[in-house]
Amino acid sequence: MRRRRPTSDRETGGVRNTPTRISPLFLALLAVTVLGGVLATSDNRALIITGVVLLVLGGWATSLCLHEFGHAVAALRGGDREVREKGYLTLDPRRYTDPVLSLLLPILFVLIGGIPLPGGAVWINHGALRSKRDEANVSLAGPAMNLLLGIGLTASVATIEMPFGLAAGLSYLAFLQVIAFVLNILPVPGLDGYGAIEPWLSPKARHLGEQARPWAPLGIVLILFVIPGASYVFFNGADALFNAVGGSTRLYGYGNLYFRFWE
């Protein structure tokens, strides 16, 4: 998600000298994901459904952390040393602003509509970055992480023999990563695609983008849900990219059925 420069210690959480070891909370999310994967290997339909739900929710929450971690690592490489002090390298979702916006809201949207909203945001000191290219790289690093996760998951399904339920769950999780990449790469204020081009915009255009930033991502979601045909075009584009990276539409479809078992 697009980030801005922090203006006070309150915005950064007042964190200083934060260790960089992996957060126990992130490891707990990873454990839920693994547990879901184990349950998805069962021959019992109820256990498969439970496993896929845990696998997808835990995996999606884990990917939100990795997305923001990607931003932080790119910022560190670009010259912003404060990301280490703020704890962004620990993969702790509590460091990525509001836990409700960072985890709960994106997970809720995945549950009700399959639209993987951007999660929390890391606060980048843009003044510490060395160049416009570094600023663009920071924005692109998050979506790139989603795309790499999607490619990795589809590759594992394609090359490793595994039970059908696990393959279906991993394929659905991979498709969510692809959707997250497509959504985040849009050049819309508040999304990472806009952040990648913002350094080269005129001051007037950047000011307009700053005004639109709080509302533009919500507008995209409303367009997808309200305007006829918009979601069809969006998901068709995501489908094409999913197939291009080796994903199985059939397995993704079954994963979707398992995950949204109540429909």
XYZ file of C-alpha atoms in Angstrom:
263
model
C 0.000 0.000 0.000
C 1.146 3.560 -0.684
C 3.068 5.172 2.128
C 3.920 8.744 3.161
C 6.616 10.321 5.274
C 5.987 10.163 9.061
C 5.613 13.527 10.744
C 5.902 12.574 14.394
C 6.975 9.831 16.786
C 3.306 9.177 17.423
C 2.815 8.100 13.793
C 5.768 5.746 13.942
C 4.646 4.324 17.251
C 7.553 5.968 19.068
C 9.615 2.864 18.312
C 13.389 3.036 18.606
C 16.070 0.344 18.573
C 13.544 -2.338 17.672
C 15.067 -5.797 17.131
C 14.850 -7.347 13.679
C 14.128 -10.927 14.722
C 10.989 -12.425 13.235
C 7.833 -11.595 15.181
C 6.161 -14.441 17.145
C 2.813 -13.168 15.822
C 3.988 -13.647 12.237
C 5.192 -17.146 13.133
C 1.739 -17.836 14.633
C 0.070 -16.771 11.358
C 2.469 -19.033 9.506
C 1.603 -21.896 11.875
C -2.128 -21.432 11.162
C -1.350 -21.572 7.447
C 0.644 -24.792 7.842
C -2.094 -26.334 10.003
C -4.621 -25.509 7.299
C -2.400 -27.151 4.725
C -2.154 -30.307 6.812
C -5.933 -30.496 7.299
C -6.471 -29.928 3.569
C -4.660 -33.204 2.849
C -7.445 -35.162 4.564
C -9.953 -37.410 2.781
C -12.774 -35.961 4.894
C -14.634 -33.124 3.144
C -15.313 -31.221 6.375
C -11.632 -31.324 7.286
C -10.651 -30.291 3.767
C -12.953 -27.261 3.944
C -11.635 -26.321 7.396
C -8.090 -26.743 6.152
C -8.602 -24.623 3.034
C -10.229 -21.840 5.063
C -7.326 -21.786 7.534
C -4.774 -22.098 4.740
C -6.211 -19.195 2.762
C -6.889 -16.871 5.697
C -3.554 -17.603 7.364
C -1.722 -17.435 4.054
C -3.392 -14.163 3.090
C -2.544 -12.585 6.459
C 1.026 -13.824 6.071
C 1.242 -12.328 2.586
C 0.040 -8.951 3.896
C 3.028 -8.932 6.224
C 5.382 -9.973 3.412
C 3.962 -7.243 1.154
C 4.802 -4.552 3.682
C 8.125 -6.232 4.456
C 8.965 -5.868 0.762
C 8.327 -2.122 0.975
C 10.503 -1.881 4.082
C 13.429 -3.812 2.615
C 13.370 -1.672 -0.537
C 13.300 1.465 1.625
C 16.255 0.219 3.659
C 18.221 -0.446 0.477
C 17.221 3.003 -0.796
C 18.601 4.801 2.252
C 15.827 4.911 4.875
C 17.474 3.348 7.936
C 14.492 4.204 10.143
C 12.489 1.202 8.901
C 14.708 -1.018 11.031
C 14.064 1.075 14.152
C 10.315 1.039 13.517
C 10.270 -2.749 13.556
C 9.148 -3.190 9.948
C 11.755 -5.881 9.341
C 10.277 -8.131 12.056
C 7.201 -8.993 9.917
C 5.011 -8.014 12.873
C 1.588 -6.912 11.496
C 1.136 -4.643 14.524
C 3.935 -2.449 13.160
C 2.059 -1.836 9.928
C -0.253 0.883 11.289
C -3.747 -0.071 12.480
C -4.234 -3.853 12.950
C -7.883 -3.483 11.907
C -6.949 -1.886 8.580
C -3.843 -4.018 8.191
C -5.374 -7.456 8.768
C -9.024 -7.616 9.774
C -10.520 -5.470 6.996
C -8.561 -7.117 4.148
C -9.443 -10.572 5.498
C -13.127 -9.567 5.758
C -13.173 -8.408 2.140
C -11.619 -11.680 1.012
C -14.357 -13.540 2.890
C -17.283 -11.572 1.461
C -16.139 -10.801 -2.037
C -12.824 -12.255 -2.992
C -11.294 -8.787 -3.453
C -7.906 -8.701 -1.703
C -7.684 -5.124 -0.489
C -4.292 -3.622 0.329
C -3.393 -4.021 3.975
C -1.586 -1.658 6.297
C 1.125 0.768 5.370
C 4.711 1.279 6.386
C 5.759 4.870 7.028
C 8.696 5.753 4.812
C 11.006 8.721 5.288
C 11.085 9.761 1.638
C 13.610 12.459 2.414
C 16.137 9.741 3.258
C 15.727 7.942 -0.070
C 18.551 8.636 -2.495
C 16.640 9.034 -5.753
C 13.276 8.982 -7.507
C 14.138 5.495 -8.698
C 14.493 4.380 -5.074
C 11.067 5.863 -4.314
C 9.553 3.947 -7.227
C 11.294 0.745 -6.157
C 9.831 1.074 -2.663
C 6.318 1.277 -4.117
C 6.828 -1.589 -6.543
C 8.399 -3.932 -3.977
C 5.065 -4.737 -2.288
C 3.157 -5.827 -5.420
C 6.278 -7.641 -6.623
C 6.175 -9.684 -3.408
C 2.556 -10.679 -4.131
C 3.456 -11.683 -7.688
C 6.442 -13.727 -6.524
C 4.263 -15.482 -3.938
C 1.687 -16.241 -6.613
C 4.330 -17.653 -8.948
C 5.892 -19.696 -6.143
C 2.578 -21.188 -5.081
C 1.527 -22.096 -8.622
C 4.956 -23.610 -9.273
C 4.702 -25.761 -6.142
C 1.271 -27.044 -7.195
C 2.511 -27.765 -10.718
C 5.700 -29.583 -9.716
C 4.917 -31.309 -6.401
C 2.452 -34.177 -6.181
C -0.013 -33.347 -3.427
C -3.574 -34.194 -2.299
C -6.332 -32.483 -4.260
C -7.617 -30.365 -1.349
C -4.180 -28.918 -0.651
C -3.567 -28.196 -4.343
C -6.954 -26.460 -4.588
C -6.334 -24.341 -1.475
C -2.856 -23.308 -2.597
C -4.178 -22.448 -6.055
C -6.887 -20.205 -4.602
C -4.318 -18.514 -2.361
C -2.072 -18.041 -5.405
C -4.949 -16.452 -7.320
C -5.508 -14.000 -4.470
C -1.850 -12.998 -4.749
C -2.265 -12.358 -8.458
C -5.395 -10.278 -7.852
C -3.541 -8.301 -5.177
C -0.747 -7.618 -7.660
C -3.151 -6.463 -10.394
C -5.106 -4.268 -7.967
C -2.063 -2.703 -6.330
C -0.279 -1.981 -9.588
C -3.082 0.274 -10.839
C -1.886 3.913 -11.147
C -4.510 5.121 -8.675
C -3.670 7.419 -5.735
C -3.336 5.343 -2.581
C -2.148 2.267 -4.484
C 1.411 1.233 -5.199
C 1.164 1.691 -8.949
C 0.559 5.389 -8.403
C 3.416 5.529 -5.900
C 5.770 4.219 -8.584
C 5.014 7.132 -10.927
C 4.375 9.855 -8.337
C 8.042 10.970 -8.006
C 8.014 12.075 -11.654
C 4.690 13.958 -11.533
C 4.389 17.742 -11.391
C 3.766 19.384 -7.998
C 0.187 20.184 -9.047
C -0.524 16.580 -10.059
C 1.012 15.299 -6.831
C -1.179 17.685 -4.836
C -4.300 16.391 -6.602
C -3.165 12.846 -5.953
C -2.685 13.608 -2.272
C -6.249 14.927 -2.075
C -7.652 11.819 -3.778
C -5.488 9.343 -1.840
C -7.930 8.569 1.030
C -10.868 7.843 -1.295
C -9.509 6.515 -4.571
C -8.909 2.865 -3.463
C -12.449 2.684 -2.043
C -13.699 4.081 -5.336
C -11.982 1.233 -7.196
C -13.743 -1.329 -4.998
C -17.123 0.376 -5.527
C -16.555 0.384 -9.286
C -15.823 -3.331 -9.233
C -18.995 -4.089 -7.271
C -21.408 -1.545 -8.781
C -20.578 -0.882 -12.442
C -21.796 -3.735 -14.684
C -18.946 -5.512 -16.415
C -16.166 -3.859 -14.406
C -15.515 -6.867 -12.204
C -15.682 -9.136 -15.280
C -12.906 -7.179 -17.000
C -10.814 -7.030 -13.828
C -11.078 -10.728 -12.987
C -10.550 -11.730 -16.613
C -7.285 -9.818 -16.572
C -6.312 -11.505 -13.308
C -7.283 -14.891 -14.793
C -5.040 -14.272 -17.801
C -2.079 -13.405 -15.595
C -2.807 -16.384 -13.325
C -2.726 -18.718 -16.321
C 0.419 -17.012 -17.618
C 2.314 -17.847 -14.413
C 1.222 -21.476 -14.583
C -1.903 -21.448 -12.428
C -4.698 -23.979 -12.824
C -8.129 -22.398 -13.256
C -9.745 -25.735 -12.386
C -7.887 -26.043 -9.075
C -8.504 -22.383 -8.262
C -12.229 -22.932 -8.874
C -12.365 -25.857 -6.451
C -10.345 -23.874 -3.908
C -12.886 -21.084 -4.199
C -15.725 -23.552 -3.606
C -14.020 -24.992 -0.523
C -13.178 -21.567 0.874
C -16.637 -20.083 0.261
C -18.423 -23.276 1.322
C -21.553 -21.441 2.494
C -22.522 -20.276 -0.998
